[in-house]
PDB file of C-alpha atoms in Angstrom:
ATOM      1  CA  MET B   1     140.423 158.999  86.572  1.00 48.00           C
ATOM      2  CA  THR B   2     139.090 156.740  89.226  1.00 51.00           C
ATOM      3  CA  THR B   3     141.157 153.761  90.193  1.00 54.00           C
ATOM      4  CA  SER B   4     139.547 150.693  91.665  1.00 53.00           C
ATOM      5  CA  PRO B   5     141.061 149.387  94.861  1.00 55.00           C
ATOM      6  CA  ALA B   6     143.345 146.473  94.467  1.00 54.00           C
ATOM      7  CA  PRO B   7     141.790 143.191  95.620  1.00 54.00           C
ATOM      8  CA  SER B   8     142.888 142.139  99.068  1.00 53.00           C
ATOM      9  CA  PRO B   9     145.100 139.129  99.032  1.00 53.00           C
ATOM     10  CA  GLN B  10     143.374 135.995 100.406  1.00 54.00           C
ATOM     11  CA  THR B  11     145.351 133.642 102.551  1.00 54.00           C
ATOM     12  CA  ALA B  12     145.362 130.214 100.994  1.00 52.00           C
ATOM     13  CA  PRO B  13     144.867 127.258 103.362  1.00 56.00           C
ATOM     14  CA  PRO B  14     148.027 125.421 104.163  1.00 55.00           C
ATOM     15  CA  SER B  15     148.617 122.618 101.764  1.00 57.00           C
ATOM     16  CA  PRO B  16     149.140 119.039 102.940  1.00 55.00           C
ATOM     17  CA  GLN B  17     152.712 119.315 101.773  1.00 55.00           C
ATOM     18  CA  ARG B  18     153.254 122.244 104.188  1.00 59.00           C
ATOM     19  CA  TRP B  19     151.927 120.244 107.153  1.00 58.00           C
ATOM     20  CA  SER B  20     154.068 117.330 106.138  1.00 60.00           C
ATOM     21  CA  SER B  21     157.059 119.619 105.921  1.00 62.00           C
ATOM     22  CA  ARG B  22     156.371 121.006 109.399  1.00 67.00           C
ATOM     23  CA  TRP B  23     156.093 117.467 110.819  1.00 66.00           C
ATOM     24  CA  ASP B  24     159.337 116.511 109.146  1.00 65.00           C
ATOM     25  CA  ASP B  25     161.029 119.565 110.646  1.00 65.00           C
ATOM     26  CA  LEU B  26     160.116 118.564 114.209  1.00 69.00           C
ATOM     27  CA  ALA B  27     162.723 116.982 116.393  1.00 73.00           C
ATOM     28  CA  ILE B  28     162.469 113.267 117.108  1.00 77.00           C
ATOM     29  CA  ALA B  29     161.889 113.903 120.812  1.00 74.00           C
ATOM     30  CA  ARG B  30     158.963 116.216 120.144  1.00 76.00           C
ATOM     31  CA  LYS B  31     157.395 113.743 117.713  1.00 72.00           C
ATOM     32  CA  LEU B  32     157.640 110.978 120.288  1.00 78.00           C
ATOM     33  CA  GLY B  33     156.140 113.269 122.916  1.00 78.00           C
ATOM     34  CA  MET B  34     153.111 114.099 120.736  1.00 77.00           C
ATOM     35  CA  ILE B  35     152.586 110.431 119.874  1.00 78.00           C
ATOM     36  CA  GLY B  36     152.735 109.603 123.588  1.00 78.00           C
ATOM     37  CA  ILE B  37     150.147 112.239 124.443  1.00 80.00           C
ATOM     38  CA  LEU B  38     147.745 110.911 121.803  1.00 77.00           C
ATOM     39  CA  ALA B  39     148.247 107.349 123.028  1.00 78.00           C
ATOM     40  CA  LEU B  40     147.671 108.418 126.634  1.00 78.00           C
ATOM     41  CA  ALA B  41     144.430 110.198 125.646  1.00 73.00           C
ATOM     42  CA  GLY B  42     143.293 107.025 123.889  1.00 75.00           C
ATOM     43  CA  LEU B  43     143.789 105.124 127.130  1.00 75.00           C
ATOM     44  CA  VAL B  44     142.380 107.720 129.543  1.00 74.00           C
ATOM     45  CA  ILE B  45     139.064 108.338 127.800  1.00 76.00           C
ATOM     46  CA  PRO B  46     137.818 104.703 127.967  1.00 75.00           C
ATOM     47  CA  VAL B  47     139.073 104.405 131.533  1.00 72.00           C
ATOM     48  CA  LEU B  48     137.120 107.491 132.563  1.00 70.00           C
ATOM     49  CA  LEU B  49     133.975 106.219 130.895  1.00 72.00           C
ATOM     50  CA  TYR B  50     134.332 102.805 132.530  1.00 68.00           C
ATOM     51  CA  SER B  51     135.057 104.412 135.924  1.00 70.00           C
ATOM     52  CA  GLY B  52     131.774 106.348 135.719  1.00 67.00           C
ATOM     53  CA  LYS B  53     129.808 103.170 135.050  1.00 69.00           C
ATOM     54  CA  LEU B  54     131.742 101.338 137.785  1.00 63.00           C
ATOM     55  CA  ASN B  55     131.084 104.089 140.342  1.00 62.00           C
ATOM     56  CA  GLU B  56     127.384 103.975 139.506  1.00 61.00           C
ATOM     57  CA  SER B  57     127.266 100.192 139.983  1.00 60.00           C
ATOM     58  CA  VAL B  58     129.228 100.453 143.238  1.00 56.00           C
ATOM     59  CA  ALA B  59     126.833 103.099 144.527  1.00 58.00           C
ATOM     60  CA  ILE B  60     123.816 100.866 143.789  1.00 55.00           C
ATOM     61  CA  SER B  61     125.545  97.826 145.326  1.00 60.00           C
ATOM     62  CA  SER B  62     126.473  99.817 148.440  1.00 63.00           C
ATOM     63  CA  ASN B  63     122.860 100.962 148.801  1.00 62.00           C
ATOM     64  CA  GLU B  64     121.712  97.352 148.514  1.00 64.00           C
ATOM     65  CA  LEU B  65     124.270  96.049 151.005  1.00 69.00           C
ATOM     66  CA  ARG B  66     123.502  98.662 153.652  1.00 71.00           C
ATOM     67  CA  SER B  67     119.782  97.838 153.432  1.00 73.00           C
ATOM     68  CA  TYR B  68     120.163  94.149 154.345  1.00 77.00           C
ATOM     69  CA  ALA B  69     120.336  94.848 158.078  1.00 82.00           C
ATOM     70  CA  PRO B  70     117.258  97.142 158.219  1.00 85.00           C
ATOM     71  CA  LEU B  71     115.243  94.657 156.126  1.00 83.00           C
ATOM     72  CA  GLY B  72     116.234  91.789 158.400  1.00 83.00           C
ATOM     73  CA  ARG B  73     115.350  93.817 161.464  1.00 87.00           C
ATOM     74  CA  MET B  74     111.997  94.762 159.928  1.00 88.00           C
ATOM     75  CA  LEU B  75     111.156  91.107 159.369  1.00 84.00           C
ATOM     76  CA  GLY B  76     112.106  90.415 162.976  1.00 86.00           C
ATOM     77  CA  LEU B  77     109.912  93.302 164.111  1.00 89.00           C
ATOM     78  CA  ILE B  78     106.902  91.876 162.284  1.00 86.00           C
ATOM     79  CA  THR B  79     107.563  88.437 163.829  1.00 85.00           C
ATOM     80  CA  ASP B  80     107.848  89.888 167.335  1.00 86.00           C
ATOM     81  CA  MET B  81     104.695  91.953 166.938  1.00 86.00           C
ATOM     82  CA  HIS B  82     102.805  88.839 165.930  1.00 82.00           C
ATOM     83  CA  ALA B  83     104.273  86.838 168.834  1.00 84.00           C
ATOM     84  CA  ALA B  84     103.325  89.601 171.304  1.00 84.00           C
ATOM     85  CA  HIS B  85      99.756  89.381 169.979  1.00 81.00           C
ATOM     86  CA  VAL B  86      99.298  85.576 170.016  1.00 78.00           C
ATOM     87  CA  ASP B  87     101.512  84.561 172.949  1.00 81.00           C
ATOM     88  CA  SER B  88     100.794  85.108 176.604  1.00 84.00           C
ATOM     89  CA  GLY B  89     102.652  85.759 179.834  1.00 87.00           C
ATOM     90  CA  ASP B  90     106.406  86.229 179.802  1.00 89.00           C
ATOM     91  CA  ALA B  91     106.730  85.165 176.148  1.00 87.00           C
ATOM     92  CA  ALA B  92     104.385  87.911 175.000  1.00 86.00           C
ATOM     93  CA  ALA B  93     106.112  90.495 177.198  1.00 89.00           C
ATOM     94  CA  ALA B  94     109.545  89.511 175.823  1.00 91.00           C
ATOM     95  CA  ALA B  95     108.293  89.675 172.233  1.00 88.00           C
ATOM     96  CA  ALA B  96     106.760  93.127 172.844  1.00 88.00           C
ATOM     97  CA  ALA B  97     110.032  94.362 174.332  1.00 90.00           C
ATOM     98  CA  ARG B  98     111.984  93.099 171.302  1.00 91.00           C
ATOM     99  CA  ALA B  99     109.465  94.744 168.957  1.00 90.00           C
ATOM    100  CA  ASP B 100     109.823  98.092 170.739  1.00 91.00           C
ATOM    101  CA  ARG B 101     113.599  97.839 170.598  1.00 92.00           C
ATOM    102  CA  ASP B 102     113.661  96.900 166.923  1.00 92.00           C
ATOM    103  CA  LEU B 103     111.315  99.744 166.031  1.00 93.00           C
ATOM    104  CA  ARG B 104     113.466 102.320 167.838  1.00 92.00           C
ATOM    105  CA  GLN B 105     116.627 101.001 166.150  1.00 92.00           C
ATOM    106  CA  LEU B 106     114.965 101.054 162.736  1.00 93.00           C
ATOM    107  CA  LEU B 107     113.881 104.652 163.221  1.00 93.00           C
ATOM    108  CA  ALA B 108     117.394 105.638 164.270  1.00 92.00           C
ATOM    109  CA  THR B 109     119.006 103.761 161.379  1.00 90.00           C
ATOM    110  CA  THR B 110     116.789 104.982 158.542  1.00 90.00           C
ATOM    111  CA  ALA B 111     117.055 108.563 159.808  1.00 90.00           C
ATOM    112  CA  THR B 112     120.773 108.504 158.884  1.00 88.00           C
ATOM    113  CA  MET B 113     120.349 106.787 155.476  1.00 86.00           C
ATOM    114  CA  PRO B 114     119.822 109.086 152.474  1.00 84.00           C
ATOM    115  CA  GLY B 115     117.094 107.855 150.148  1.00 83.00           C
ATOM    116  CA  PHE B 116     115.107 106.127 152.934  1.00 88.00           C
ATOM    117  CA  GLU B 117     112.737 109.031 153.630  1.00 90.00           C
ATOM    118  CA  ARG B 118     109.646 106.968 152.674  1.00 89.00           C
ATOM    119  CA  SER B 119     110.760 104.198 155.043  1.00 91.00           C
ATOM    120  CA  GLN B 120     111.276 106.704 157.866  1.00 92.00           C
ATOM    121  CA  LYS B 121     107.780 108.114 157.306  1.00 92.00           C
ATOM    122  CA  ALA B 122     106.229 104.616 157.244  1.00 91.00           C
ATOM    123  CA  LEU B 123     108.068 103.600 160.417  1.00 93.00           C
ATOM    124  CA  LEU B 124     106.900 106.754 162.213  1.00 92.00           C
ATOM    125  CA  GLY B 125     103.346 105.874 161.197  1.00 91.00           C
ATOM    126  CA  LEU B 126     103.865 102.361 162.555  1.00 90.00           C
ATOM    127  CA  GLN B 127     105.124 103.758 165.854  1.00 89.00           C
ATOM    128  CA  GLN B 128     102.088 105.996 166.210  1.00 87.00           C
ATOM    129  CA  ARG B 129      99.714 103.182 165.248  1.00 84.00           C
ATOM    130  CA  HIS B 130     101.443 100.770 167.644  1.00 80.00           C
ATOM    131  CA  VAL B 131     101.062 103.153 170.560  1.00 75.00           C
ATOM    132  CA  ALA B 132      97.468 104.041 169.710  1.00 70.00           C
ATOM    133  CA  SER B 133      96.374 100.460 169.070  1.00 63.00           C
ATOM    134  CA  ALA B 134      97.765  98.614 172.029  1.00 55.00           C
ATOM    135  CA  ALA B 135      94.455  96.854 172.551  1.00 51.00           C
ATOM    136  CA  ALA B 136      93.973  93.413 170.983  1.00 46.00           C
ATOM    137  CA  ASP B 137      91.324  94.664 168.545  1.00 52.00           C
ATOM    138  CA  GLY B 138      93.828  97.095 167.084  1.00 70.00           C
ATOM    139  CA  TYR B 139      96.394  94.501 165.970  1.00 76.00           C
ATOM    140  CA  ALA B 140      95.014  94.264 162.450  1.00 75.00           C
ATOM    141  CA  ALA B 141      95.707  97.983 161.852  1.00 79.00           C
ATOM    142  CA  VAL B 142      99.191  97.661 163.348  1.00 84.00           C
ATOM    143  CA  SER B 143      99.959  94.642 161.155  1.00 82.00           C
ATOM    144  CA  GLU B 144      98.775  96.468 158.040  1.00 81.00           C
ATOM    145  CA  GLN B 145     101.012  99.456 158.864  1.00 86.00           C
ATOM    146  CA  ALA B 146     103.949  97.125 159.567  1.00 87.00           C
ATOM    147  CA  PHE B 147     103.703  95.515 156.125  1.00 84.00           C
ATOM    148  CA  ALA B 148     103.403  98.996 154.593  1.00 85.00           C
ATOM    149  CA  ALA B 149     106.689  99.888 156.269  1.00 89.00           C
ATOM    150  CA  LEU B 150     108.236  96.684 154.955  1.00 86.00           C
ATOM    151  CA  ASP B 151     107.026  97.680 151.451  1.00 82.00           C
ATOM    152  CA  ALA B 152     108.689 101.087 151.787  1.00 86.00           C
ATOM    153  CA  LEU B 153     111.963  99.541 152.993  1.00 86.00           C
ATOM    154  CA  ARG B 154     111.929  97.101 150.095  1.00 81.00           C
ATOM    155  CA  ASP B 155     111.432  99.953 147.614  1.00 80.00           C
ATOM    156  CA  ASP B 156     114.072 102.249 149.115  1.00 82.00           C
ATOM    157  CA  SER B 157     116.635  99.423 149.321  1.00 78.00           C
ATOM    158  CA  GLN B 158     116.563  98.964 145.528  1.00 68.00           C
ATOM    159  CA  LEU B 159     116.711  95.210 146.094  1.00 65.00           C
ATOM    160  CA  VAL B 160     114.935  94.439 142.812  1.00 56.00           C
ATOM    161  CA  TYR B 161     115.753  92.159 139.909  1.00 50.00           C
ATOM    162  CA  THR B 162     114.883  94.601 137.116  1.00 53.00           C
ATOM    163  CA  PRO B 163     116.429  97.997 136.394  1.00 57.00           C
ATOM    164  CA  TYR B 164     113.262  99.914 137.355  1.00 64.00           C
ATOM    165  CA  ILE B 165     111.425  99.558 140.643  1.00 67.00           C
ATOM    166  CA  GLU B 166     108.031  99.924 138.925  1.00 69.00           C
ATOM    167  CA  SER B 167     108.974  96.917 136.802  1.00 72.00           C
ATOM    168  CA  TYR B 168     109.480  94.936 140.011  1.00 74.00           C
ATOM    169  CA  HIS B 169     105.981  95.684 141.245  1.00 79.00           C
ATOM    170  CA  LEU B 170     104.465  94.874 137.845  1.00 79.00           C
ATOM    171  CA  VAL B 171     106.322  91.563 137.767  1.00 76.00           C
ATOM    172  CA  VAL B 172     105.127  90.686 141.282  1.00 80.00           C
ATOM    173  CA  ALA B 173     101.547  91.558 140.379  1.00 82.00           C
ATOM    174  CA  THR B 174     101.628  89.723 137.049  1.00 79.00           C
ATOM    175  CA  LEU B 175     103.698  86.628 137.857  1.00 76.00           C
ATOM    176  CA  ILE B 176     102.818  85.962 141.514  1.00 79.00           C
ATOM    177  CA  TYR B 177      99.510  87.317 142.728  1.00 82.00           C
ATOM    178  CA  SER B 178      97.571  87.258 139.462  1.00 83.00           C
ATOM    179  CA  PRO B 179      98.301  83.502 138.983  1.00 83.00           C
ATOM    180  CA  ASP B 180      97.323  82.904 142.640  1.00 84.00           C
ATOM    181  CA  ALA B 181      93.977  84.592 142.077  1.00 86.00           C
ATOM    182  CA  THR B 182      93.498  82.698 138.801  1.00 84.00           C
ATOM    183  CA  GLU B 183      94.200  79.402 140.561  1.00 84.00           C
ATOM    184  CA  SER B 184      91.576  80.062 143.216  1.00 84.00           C
ATOM    185  CA  LEU B 185      89.129  81.180 140.515  1.00 84.00           C
ATOM    186  CA  THR B 186      89.733  77.968 138.590  1.00 84.00           C
ATOM    187  CA  ARG B 187      89.071  75.845 141.680  1.00 84.00           C
ATOM    188  CA  LEU B 188      85.824  77.661 142.366  1.00 84.00           C
ATOM    189  CA  ASP B 189      84.770  77.238 138.737  1.00 83.00           C
ATOM    190  CA  ALA B 190      85.455  73.504 138.879  1.00 82.00           C
ATOM    191  CA  ALA B 191      83.682  72.998 142.221  1.00 81.00           C
ATOM    192  CA  SER B 192      79.994  72.391 142.757  1.00 80.00           C
ATOM    193  CA  ASP B 193      77.458  75.179 142.556  1.00 82.00           C
ATOM    194  CA  PRO B 194      76.214  76.576 145.903  1.00 81.00           C
ATOM    195  CA  SER B 195      72.913  74.649 145.715  1.00 80.00           C
ATOM    196  CA  GLN B 196      74.835  71.365 145.411  1.00 82.00           C
ATOM    197  CA  ALA B 197      77.752  72.239 147.705  1.00 72.00           C
ATOM    198  CA  ALA B 198      76.395  70.577 150.872  1.00 74.00           C
ATOM    199  CA  ASP B 199      79.461  69.597 152.915  1.00 76.00           C
ATOM    200  CA  SER B 200      81.858  71.397 150.551  1.00 78.00           C
ATOM    201  CA  ARG B 201      80.433  74.845 151.307  1.00 81.00           C
ATOM    202  CA  ALA B 202      83.235  75.492 153.799  1.00 84.00           C
ATOM    203  CA  MET B 203      85.803  74.691 151.127  1.00 86.00           C
ATOM    204  CA  LEU B 204      84.101  77.110 148.708  1.00 86.00           C
ATOM    205  CA  ARG B 205      84.145  79.809 151.340  1.00 86.00           C
ATOM    206  CA  GLU B 206      87.851  79.200 152.023  1.00 88.00           C
ATOM    207  CA  GLN B 207      88.688  79.366 148.293  1.00 87.00           C
ATOM    208  CA  LEU B 208      86.636  82.526 147.937  1.00 88.00           C
ATOM    209  CA  GLY B 209      88.553  84.105 150.789  1.00 88.00           C
ATOM    210  CA  GLN B 210      91.834  83.095 149.191  1.00 88.00           C
ATOM    211  CA  LEU B 211      90.697  84.606 145.893  1.00 88.00           C
ATOM    212  CA  ALA B 212      89.793  87.881 147.567  1.00 88.00           C
ATOM    213  CA  ARG B 213      93.137  88.039 149.409  1.00 88.00           C
ATOM    214  CA  SER B 214      95.164  87.287 146.264  1.00 87.00           C
ATOM    215  CA  HIS B 215      93.235  89.917 144.345  1.00 89.00           C
ATOM    216  CA  VAL B 216      93.889  92.516 147.050  1.00 88.00           C
ATOM    217  CA  ARG B 217      97.643  91.794 146.872  1.00 88.00           C
ATOM    218  CA  PHE B 218      97.540  91.900 143.094  1.00 88.00           C
ATOM    219  CA  ARG B 219      95.847  95.292 143.144  1.00 88.00           C
ATOM    220  CA  HIS B 220      98.303  96.573 145.733  1.00 87.00           C
ATOM    221  CA  GLU B 221     101.317  95.746 143.594  1.00 85.00           C
ATOM    222  CA  LEU B 222      99.754  96.983 140.353  1.00 85.00           C
ATOM    223  CA  ASP B 223      98.720 100.275 141.983  1.00 85.00           C
ATOM    224  CA  LYS B 224     102.269 100.746 143.265  1.00 82.00           C
ATOM    225  CA  ALA B 225     103.693 100.142 139.796  1.00 81.00           C
ATOM    226  CA  MET B 226     101.424 102.744 138.221  1.00 81.00           C
ATOM    227  CA  GLY B 227     101.861 105.179 141.107  1.00 80.00           C
ATOM    228  CA  LEU B 228     105.659 105.164 140.655  1.00 76.00           C
ATOM    229  CA  LEU B 229     105.344 106.213 136.997  1.00 74.00           C
ATOM    230  CA  GLU B 230     105.146 109.824 135.949  1.00 70.00           C
ATOM    231  CA  GLN B 231     103.062 108.930 132.864  1.00 73.00           C
ATOM    232  CA  PRO B 232     101.426 105.498 133.130  1.00 69.00           C
ATOM    233  CA  ASP B 233     100.260 103.811 129.970  1.00 74.00           C
ATOM    234  CA  PRO B 234      96.638 105.042 129.500  1.00 80.00           C
ATOM    235  CA  ALA B 235      95.497 101.687 128.210  1.00 78.00           C
ATOM    236  CA  LEU B 236      96.839  99.924 131.296  1.00 78.00           C
ATOM    237  CA  ALA B 237      95.360 102.524 133.651  1.00 80.00           C
ATOM    238  CA  ASP B 238      91.912 102.191 131.995  1.00 83.00           C
ATOM    239  CA  ALA B 239      92.118  98.384 132.091  1.00 82.00           C
ATOM    240  CA  ALA B 240      93.096  98.451 135.732  1.00 83.00           C
ATOM    241  CA  ARG B 241      90.166 100.641 136.697  1.00 85.00           C
ATOM    242  CA  THR B 242      87.745  98.462 134.709  1.00 86.00           C
ATOM    243  CA  GLU B 243      89.137  95.300 136.244  1.00 86.00           C
ATOM    244  CA  THR B 244      88.780  96.727 139.765  1.00 86.00           C
ATOM    245  CA  THR B 245      85.150  97.691 139.155  1.00 88.00           C
ATOM    246  CA  HIS B 246      84.212  94.269 137.769  1.00 88.00           C
ATOM    247  CA  ALA B 247      86.226  92.344 140.360  1.00 88.00           C
ATOM    248  CA  THR B 248      84.701  94.228 143.299  1.00 89.00           C
ATOM    249  CA  ALA B 249      81.173  93.600 142.025  1.00 90.00           C
ATOM    250  CA  ALA B 250      81.929  89.956 141.181  1.00 88.00           C
ATOM    251  CA  LEU B 251      83.472  89.183 144.576  1.00 89.00           C
ATOM    252  CA  ALA B 252      80.470  90.736 146.351  1.00 90.00           C
ATOM    253  CA  ALA B 253      78.095  88.703 144.131  1.00 88.00           C
ATOM    254  CA  LEU B 254      80.020  85.507 144.861  1.00 88.00           C
ATOM    255  CA  GLY B 255      79.726  86.099 148.579  1.00 87.00           C
ATOM    256  CA  THR B 256      75.968  86.650 148.291  1.00 87.00           C
ATOM    257  CA  ALA B 257      75.427  83.647 146.017  1.00 85.00           C
ATOM    258  CA  LEU B 258      77.387  81.362 148.326  1.00 84.00           C
ATOM    259  CA  ASP B 259      74.835  81.957 151.073  1.00 82.00           C
ATOM    260  CA  GLY B 260      72.003  80.889 148.710  1.00 78.00           C
ATOM    261  CA  SER B 261      70.825  77.393 147.909  1.00 75.00           C
ATOM    262  CA  ASP B 262      68.522  77.727 144.906  1.00 77.00           C
ATOM    263  CA  ALA B 263      68.842  77.936 141.142  1.00 82.00           C
ATOM    264  CA  ASP B 264      69.020  81.736 141.224  1.00 84.00           C
ATOM    265  CA  ALA B 265      72.036  81.556 143.503  1.00 82.00           C
ATOM    266  CA  ASP B 266      73.718  79.131 141.109  1.00 85.00           C
ATOM    267  CA  THR B 267      73.059  81.471 138.177  1.00 88.00           C
ATOM    268  CA  GLN B 268      74.433  84.443 140.086  1.00 89.00           C
ATOM    269  CA  TRP B 269      77.449  82.363 141.159  1.00 89.00           C
ATOM    270  CA  ASN B 270      78.387  81.270 137.655  1.00 87.00           C
ATOM    271  CA  ALA B 271      77.773  84.730 136.148  1.00 89.00           C
ATOM    272  CA  ALA B 272      80.059  86.314 138.757  1.00 88.00           C
ATOM    273  CA  LEU B 273      82.796  83.721 138.122  1.00 87.00           C
ATOM    274  CA  ASP B 274      82.610  84.394 134.379  1.00 88.00           C
ATOM    275  CA  ASP B 275      82.657  88.168 134.832  1.00 87.00           C
ATOM    276  CA  LEU B 276      85.654  88.042 137.146  1.00 86.00           C
ATOM    277  CA  GLY B 277      87.560  85.684 134.850  1.00 84.00           C
ATOM    278  CA  GLN B 278      86.959  87.836 131.796  1.00 85.00           C
ATOM    279  CA  ALA B 279      87.958  90.997 133.674  1.00 84.00           C
ATOM    280  CA  MET B 280      91.252  89.402 134.772  1.00 83.00           C
ATOM    281  CA  GLN B 281      91.951  88.183 131.222  1.00 81.00           C
ATOM    282  CA  ARG B 282      91.415  91.657 129.796  1.00 79.00           C
ATOM    283  CA  SER B 283      93.673  93.161 132.443  1.00 78.00           C
ATOM    284  CA  ALA B 284      96.381  90.574 131.698  1.00 76.00           C
ATOM    285  CA  ALA B 285      96.151  91.367 127.953  1.00 70.00           C
ATOM    286  CA  SER B 286      96.756  95.049 128.684  1.00 67.00           C
ATOM    287  CA  ARG B 287      99.818  94.261 130.802  1.00 64.00           C
ATOM    288  CA  CYS B 288     101.391  91.816 128.354  1.00 56.00           C
ATOM    289  CA  ARG B 289     101.257  93.156 124.818  1.00 50.00           C
ATOM    290  CA  PRO B 290     103.511  91.803 122.039  1.00 41.00           C
ATOM    291  CA  CYS B 291     106.013  94.135 120.393  1.00 38.00           C
ATOM    292  CA  SER B 292     104.461  93.629 116.964  1.00 37.00           C
ATOM    293  CA  ALA B 293     101.146  94.957 118.208  1.00 37.00           C
ATOM    294  CA  SER B 294     102.517  97.973 120.038  1.00 36.00           C
ATOM    295  CA  PRO B 295     106.187  98.778 119.251  1.00 37.00           C
ATOM    296  CA  ASN B 296     106.134 102.243 120.785  1.00 37.00           C
ATOM    297  CA  VAL B 297     104.205 101.938 124.008  1.00 36.00           C
ATOM    298  CA  THR B 298     104.549 104.684 126.585  1.00 36.00           C
ATOM    299  CA  TRP B 299     105.158 102.301 129.467  1.00 38.00           C
ATOM    300  CA  PRO B 300     108.762 103.256 130.348  1.00 37.00           C
ATOM    301  CA  MET B 301     110.104  99.857 131.249  1.00 39.00           C
ATOM    302  CA  PRO B 302     112.963  97.734 130.009  1.00 36.00           C
ATOM    303  CA  ALA B 303     112.108  95.217 127.346  1.00 35.00           C
ATOM    304  CA  THR B 304     112.344  92.005 129.334  1.00 36.00           C
ATOM    305  CA  ARG B 305     111.235  88.414 129.419  1.00 33.00           C
ATOM    306  CA  CYS B 306     111.630  86.921 132.886  1.00 36.00           C
ATOM    307  CA  GLY B 307     114.066  89.706 133.789  1.00 38.00           C
ATOM    308  CA  ARG B 308     116.146  89.483 130.578  1.00 36.00           C
ATOM    309  CA  PRO B 309     116.310  92.115 127.859  1.00 35.00           C
ATOM    310  CA  LEU B 310     114.686  91.512 124.465  1.00 32.00           C
ATOM    311  CA  PRO B 311     116.928  92.910 121.712  1.00 33.00           C
ATOM    312  CA  GLY B 312     115.398  95.609 119.531  1.00 33.00           C
ATOM    313  CA  CYS B 313     112.223  95.912 121.559  1.00 34.00           C
ATOM    314  CA  ARG B 314     111.063  98.600 124.016  1.00 36.00           C
ATOM    315  CA  CYS B 315     107.741  97.218 125.198  1.00 38.00           C
ATOM    316  CA  TRP B 316     106.899  94.954 128.111  1.00 39.00           C
ATOM    317  CA  ARG B 317     106.657  91.231 127.461  1.00 38.00           C
ATOM    318  CA  CYS B 318     105.566  88.516 129.891  1.00 37.00           C
TER     319      CYS B 318
END
């Protein structure tokens, strides 16, 4: 006769009454100790979380504070380089000596500052350009390299008013240099055509030069914003390339038309103004898209309006 094995006894989970009984059996001192440990944990966890955020803020603030002196010295270096170029005699020699001293000190300072590798590289390039372009006709190249070094210092210093440095460059391009270019474009559009310019031709040429300079600065900041992103918004990148193509052709056409004095020159002038204006409008539309139209854009920037966050929105607003 075969006997089946007896079922193994299963351990029943402790009932709430058993836990209550165990708690009641504990001594008062042990109960108070356990309550104290739980209360201490409730205090320590928020403090640790807050300390982490505070340390991060302190690190950013320290990086900003230590960059004030190099930035100030860089501005002084640019001033002294300009003075050495435009002054003469002892004044020029003194300015050149100050510029050399400031450049050496900046190189020594940034070499000891973690996170300022781009600044160090730009300053080394400035030093090489300064030595190679000592002649008067080389000052333009030196000045360009000096402002590139200032750009690098500004980026590495994290002295920006938005959480992301690419946001800073987009704000500068959109809210400073784009309006400057638009203002010059509006003045040219409201002025007389080249065939009727007569004595105002010099004013038109000055405004055209201002428009070209503002557009170069606008493109510089916009290119930096997109270059700092791992995955730029494809729509913005396409719009930027299209705007550059149209703007380059329009500015060249404006320069050619300004030298003319017939009806064809006027037609070319007005067509170029319209083309440039439409290109800038399309570019602005791609940079400033409402949340309702594109709630999930890939442009990784904080949702801001004039530097302030927009609740419930992850896209860029101007």
